[in-house]
Amino acid sequence: MAPILRVHVPFLKISPSKVARREHDVSTYEAVHVRKTGTQPRVMSVSTSVDYHGVSALVRFTRPHTVLGTVTSVCSMTLLAASHVRIFDVFGILGQALLPAVFMNIAIVGLNQVYDKRIDMVNKPYLPMASGEFSSNTGLLLVSASTAVAFTWGALSESTALISTLLVSLVLGILYSVDLKMLRWKRFPLLAAGCILLVRALTVHVGFFLHASPQPINIIPPSLMHVVAVMTIYSIVIAIFKDLPDISGDAIHGIRTIGIQLGVKTAFSLCVFLLFLAQTWGAVHGFHSGSILRSSVLVNMLSQSI
């Protein structure tokens, strides 16, 4: 007699009455089989359940708030550079840049989690590397895969500006996170802030602006200079703010952040002042400029604040 095949699909909604009828049919089949053969039927169980916990761990590994910042930066710079390009062409340019930018972002934050595993056990125990949900090998595999996707998609665009942006971002991410001699710049406040500033304020905005620009640029336009200036202040704030909740683990492992050196209250007050300065400057200059620049600056400020 053929074996019973039980398939568990918990994410499909089946009415309780149907479930009860099916269970009754299976029980009846088993009873008849026992009477006829004197043996229990073989039962094969096939699980098609979705590992929601694994999906959650993967999402946490990508650090969604950093992905949001990257997406809005790429979109705003594309709109700013290609403001006079046909809308369909703008979507094409954006499609070339957005996917590799997101995957490179995932690679960089993933690399940081791999090398910050012990620190994050204190500071961010909910991250999959720190909690043990992902092993170091799994983390490195995800980083390698994300890097490969980013560079492959970037190469397909044949854009020197895009590939250069991805490469510089990866190099700065390695300098910041990897625990090797002459690296691990996050141990030094000025070098750590410099890495974040170069990536978030300069590389991302200038690189994706040049990628989206319909014509070669010899001189950086004032609109881009304004965005870079505002985001430079924001990057300084990010470099300080992001470490304030992590002073316990950083102190244990000898990471001398600005929050540890100045004290949390002083560092927090400094960040609030810088944010006020950036918001005021960005809003005043943006509203006195064109609508595209105004939108780009405000969207950027909002996303980086989040």
Coordinates of C-alpha atoms in Angstrom, one line a residue:
M1 CA 0.0 0.0 0.0
A2 CA 1.3 3.5 -0.9
P3 CA 2.7 5.6 2.0
I4 CA 0.8 8.5 3.4
L5 CA 2.1 11.9 2.4
R6 CA 1.6 14.6 4.9
V7 CA 2.4 18.1 3.8
H8 CA 2.5 20.9 6.4
V9 CA 2.0 24.4 4.9
P10 CA 1.4 26.7 7.9
F11 CA 1.4 29.9 5.9
L12 CA -1.7 28.7 3.9
K13 CA -5.1 29.4 5.5
I14 CA -7.3 26.4 5.5
S15 CA -10.6 26.3 7.3
P16 CA -10.8 24.3 10.5
S17 CA -13.6 22.1 9.1
K18 CA -11.5 21.1 6.2
V19 CA -8.5 20.3 8.4
A20 CA -10.7 18.2 10.6
R21 CA -12.1 16.2 7.6
R22 CA -8.6 15.6 6.3
E23 CA -7.4 14.4 9.7
H24 CA -10.4 12.1 9.9
D25 CA -9.7 10.7 6.5
V26 CA -6.1 10.0 7.4
S27 CA -7.1 8.3 10.7
T28 CA -9.6 6.1 8.9
Y29 CA -7.1 5.1 6.3
E30 CA -4.5 4.2 9.0
A31 CA -7.1 2.1 10.9
V32 CA -8.1 0.2 7.7
H33 CA -4.5 -0.4 6.9
V34 CA -3.8 -1.8 10.3
R35 CA -6.7 -4.2 10.1
K36 CA -5.7 -5.5 6.7
T37 CA -2.0 -5.8 7.1
G38 CA -1.3 -5.7 10.9
T39 CA 1.3 -3.0 10.4
Q40 CA 1.3 0.8 10.6
P41 CA 1.5 2.6 7.2
R42 CA 4.6 4.4 6.4
V43 CA 4.2 8.2 6.8
M44 CA 6.4 10.6 4.9
S45 CA 6.3 14.2 6.2
V46 CA 7.3 17.0 3.9
S47 CA 7.7 20.4 5.5
T48 CA 7.2 23.5 3.3
S49 CA 7.2 25.9 6.2
V50 CA 8.9 29.3 5.8
D51 CA 11.7 30.1 8.2
Y52 CA 10.4 33.5 9.2
H53 CA 13.1 33.6 11.9
G54 CA 15.8 33.2 9.3
V55 CA 14.2 36.0 7.1
S56 CA 14.1 38.2 10.1
A57 CA 17.8 37.6 10.8
L58 CA 18.6 38.4 7.2
V59 CA 16.7 41.7 7.3
R60 CA 18.5 42.6 10.5
F61 CA 21.8 41.8 8.9
T62 CA 21.1 44.3 6.1
R63 CA 20.6 47.1 8.6
P64 CA 17.5 48.6 6.9
H65 CA 18.0 52.1 8.2
T66 CA 21.3 52.3 6.3
V67 CA 19.7 51.0 3.2
L68 CA 17.1 53.7 3.5
G69 CA 19.8 56.3 3.6
T70 CA 21.6 54.9 0.6
V71 CA 18.3 54.6 -1.5
T72 CA 17.3 58.2 -0.8
S73 CA 20.8 59.5 -1.5
V74 CA 21.0 57.7 -4.9
C75 CA 17.5 58.8 -5.8
S76 CA 18.0 62.4 -4.9
M77 CA 21.3 62.7 -6.6
T78 CA 19.9 61.1 -9.8
L79 CA 17.0 63.5 -9.8
L80 CA 19.3 66.5 -9.2
A81 CA 21.8 65.5 -12.0
A82 CA 19.2 64.4 -14.5
S83 CA 16.6 67.0 -13.9
H84 CA 16.4 67.9 -17.6
V85 CA 16.4 64.3 -18.8
R86 CA 13.3 62.5 -20.0
I87 CA 11.6 60.7 -17.1
F88 CA 12.0 57.2 -18.7
D89 CA 15.7 57.8 -19.1
V90 CA 15.9 58.9 -15.5
F91 CA 14.3 55.6 -14.4
G92 CA 16.9 53.8 -16.5
I93 CA 19.8 55.6 -14.9
L94 CA 18.3 55.0 -11.5
G95 CA 17.9 51.3 -12.2
Q96 CA 21.6 51.1 -13.1
A97 CA 22.7 52.6 -9.8
L98 CA 20.2 51.7 -7.2
L99 CA 20.6 47.9 -7.0
P100 CA 24.5 47.9 -6.8
A101 CA 24.3 50.7 -4.3
V102 CA 22.0 48.7 -2.0
F103 CA 24.1 45.5 -2.3
M104 CA 27.3 47.4 -1.6
N105 CA 25.7 48.9 1.4
I106 CA 24.7 45.5 2.7
A107 CA 28.3 44.2 2.0
I108 CA 29.8 47.1 4.1
V109 CA 27.5 46.8 7.1
G110 CA 27.8 43.1 7.0
L111 CA 31.6 43.3 7.0
N112 CA 31.3 45.5 10.1
Q113 CA 29.1 43.0 11.9
V114 CA 31.5 40.2 11.2
Y115 CA 34.4 42.0 12.8
D116 CA 32.3 43.6 15.5
K117 CA 30.8 40.3 16.6
R118 CA 32.2 40.4 20.2
I119 CA 31.4 44.1 20.7
D120 CA 27.9 43.7 19.4
M121 CA 27.3 40.9 22.0
V122 CA 27.2 43.8 24.4
N123 CA 26.0 46.7 22.3
K124 CA 23.6 45.1 19.8
P125 CA 22.8 41.6 20.9
Y126 CA 19.8 41.5 18.5
L127 CA 22.0 41.4 15.4
P128 CA 22.3 38.0 13.9
M129 CA 26.1 37.8 14.1
A130 CA 26.1 38.7 17.8
S131 CA 23.1 36.5 18.7
G132 CA 24.7 33.4 17.0
E133 CA 21.9 33.2 14.4
F134 CA 24.6 33.6 11.7
S135 CA 28.1 32.2 11.9
S136 CA 31.2 34.2 10.8
N137 CA 31.3 32.0 7.6
T138 CA 27.7 32.8 6.9
G139 CA 28.3 36.5 7.4
L140 CA 31.4 36.5 5.1
L141 CA 29.4 34.5 2.5
L142 CA 26.6 37.1 2.5
V143 CA 29.2 39.9 2.2
S144 CA 31.0 38.2 -0.7
A145 CA 27.7 37.5 -2.5
S146 CA 26.5 41.1 -2.0
T147 CA 29.8 42.5 -3.3
A148 CA 29.7 40.2 -6.3
V149 CA 26.2 41.3 -7.2
A150 CA 27.1 45.0 -6.7
F151 CA 30.1 44.9 -9.0
T152 CA 28.5 42.6 -11.6
W153 CA 25.5 44.9 -11.9
G154 CA 27.7 48.0 -11.9
A155 CA 29.9 46.6 -14.6
L156 CA 26.9 46.0 -16.8
S157 CA 26.2 49.7 -16.7
E158 CA 29.6 50.5 -18.2
S159 CA 29.7 53.6 -16.0
T160 CA 33.2 54.5 -14.7
A161 CA 31.6 56.8 -12.1
L162 CA 29.4 54.1 -10.8
I163 CA 32.1 51.4 -10.6
S164 CA 34.5 53.9 -9.0
T165 CA 31.9 54.8 -6.4
L166 CA 31.3 51.2 -5.5
L167 CA 35.0 50.5 -5.3
V168 CA 35.9 53.5 -3.1
S169 CA 33.0 52.7 -0.8
L170 CA 34.1 49.1 -0.4
V171 CA 37.7 50.2 0.3
L172 CA 36.6 52.6 3.0
G173 CA 34.4 50.0 4.5
I174 CA 37.4 47.6 4.7
L175 CA 39.6 50.3 6.3
Y176 CA 36.9 51.0 8.8
S177 CA 36.0 47.5 9.9
V178 CA 38.6 44.8 9.1
D179 CA 40.7 43.9 12.1
L180 CA 44.1 43.7 10.5
K181 CA 47.3 45.7 10.9
M182 CA 47.0 49.3 9.7
L183 CA 43.3 48.8 9.4
R184 CA 40.3 48.9 11.8
W185 CA 40.1 52.7 11.6
K186 CA 37.0 52.7 13.8
R187 CA 39.4 52.5 16.8
F188 CA 40.4 56.1 16.1
P189 CA 37.7 58.8 16.3
L190 CA 39.1 61.0 13.6
L191 CA 39.8 58.2 11.2
A192 CA 36.4 56.7 11.9
A193 CA 34.6 60.0 11.3
G194 CA 36.7 60.5 8.1
C195 CA 35.6 57.2 6.7
I196 CA 31.9 57.9 7.3
L197 CA 32.3 61.5 6.0
L198 CA 34.0 60.3 2.8
V199 CA 31.4 57.7 2.1
R200 CA 28.2 59.4 3.2
A201 CA 29.0 63.0 2.2
L202 CA 31.4 62.8 -0.6
T203 CA 31.7 59.4 -2.4
V204 CA 28.0 58.6 -2.5
H205 CA 26.7 62.0 -3.6
V206 CA 29.4 63.0 -6.0
G207 CA 29.7 59.5 -7.5
F208 CA 26.1 59.0 -8.2
F209 CA 25.7 62.6 -9.4
L210 CA 28.4 62.0 -11.9
H211 CA 26.9 58.7 -12.9
A212 CA 23.5 60.3 -13.5
S213 CA 24.8 63.4 -15.3
P214 CA 23.9 63.3 -19.0
Q215 CA 27.2 65.2 -19.9
P216 CA 30.7 65.0 -18.5
I217 CA 31.4 67.5 -15.7
N218 CA 34.6 69.4 -15.4
I219 CA 33.6 71.7 -12.6
I220 CA 31.4 70.6 -9.7
P221 CA 28.1 72.6 -9.9
P222 CA 27.0 74.8 -7.0
S223 CA 23.9 72.6 -6.4
L224 CA 26.1 69.6 -5.7
M225 CA 28.6 71.6 -3.6
H226 CA 25.6 72.6 -1.4
V227 CA 24.4 69.1 -1.0
V228 CA 27.9 67.9 -0.1
A229 CA 28.4 70.7 2.4
V230 CA 25.1 69.9 4.2
M231 CA 25.7 66.2 4.2
T232 CA 29.2 66.7 5.5
I233 CA 27.7 68.1 8.7
Y234 CA 25.2 65.2 8.8
S235 CA 28.0 62.7 8.4
I236 CA 29.9 64.2 11.3
V237 CA 26.7 63.9 13.4
I238 CA 26.2 60.3 12.2
A239 CA 29.8 59.4 13.2
I240 CA 29.2 60.7 16.7
F241 CA 25.6 59.8 17.3
K242 CA 25.8 56.2 16.1
D243 CA 28.3 55.3 18.9
L244 CA 26.5 57.0 21.8
P245 CA 24.3 53.9 22.7
D246 CA 27.4 51.6 22.3
I247 CA 29.8 53.1 24.9
S248 CA 29.7 50.1 27.2
G249 CA 30.9 47.6 24.6
D250 CA 33.3 50.1 23.0
A251 CA 34.9 50.9 26.3
I252 CA 35.4 47.2 27.1
H253 CA 37.1 46.6 23.8
G254 CA 39.2 49.7 23.8
I255 CA 37.3 51.7 21.1
R256 CA 37.9 55.3 22.1
T257 CA 34.8 57.0 20.5
I258 CA 34.1 60.7 20.8
G259 CA 31.2 59.8 23.1
I260 CA 33.6 58.1 25.5
Q261 CA 36.2 60.9 25.3
L262 CA 33.7 63.9 25.6
G263 CA 31.0 62.1 27.6
V264 CA 27.5 61.2 26.3
K265 CA 25.8 64.5 27.3
T266 CA 28.5 66.7 25.7
A267 CA 28.6 64.6 22.6
F268 CA 24.8 64.6 22.4
S269 CA 24.6 68.4 22.8
L270 CA 27.2 68.8 20.1
C271 CA 25.2 66.6 17.7
V272 CA 22.0 68.6 18.4
F273 CA 23.8 71.9 17.6
L274 CA 25.3 70.5 14.4
L275 CA 21.9 69.1 13.3
F276 CA 20.3 72.5 13.9
L277 CA 23.0 74.2 11.9
A278 CA 22.6 71.7 9.0
Q279 CA 18.8 71.9 9.0
T280 CA 18.8 75.7 9.0
W281 CA 21.4 76.0 6.3
G282 CA 19.9 73.3 4.2
A283 CA 16.4 74.7 4.5
V284 CA 17.3 78.3 3.8
H285 CA 19.6 77.6 0.9
G286 CA 17.3 75.0 -0.5
F287 CA 14.2 77.2 -0.5
H288 CA 16.1 80.0 -2.3
S289 CA 17.2 77.5 -5.0
G290 CA 15.4 75.5 -7.6
S291 CA 12.7 73.0 -6.7
I292 CA 14.9 70.0 -7.6
L293 CA 17.7 71.1 -5.3
R294 CA 15.2 71.9 -2.6
S295 CA 13.6 68.4 -2.8
S296 CA 17.0 66.7 -3.0
V297 CA 18.3 68.4 0.1
L298 CA 15.2 68.0 2.2
V299 CA 14.8 64.3 1.3
N300 CA 18.4 63.7 2.1
M301 CA 18.2 65.4 5.4
L302 CA 15.1 63.5 6.4
S303 CA 16.5 60.1 5.4
Q304 CA 19.8 60.6 7.2
S305 CA 18.0 61.8 10.3
I306 CA 16.0 58.6 10.4

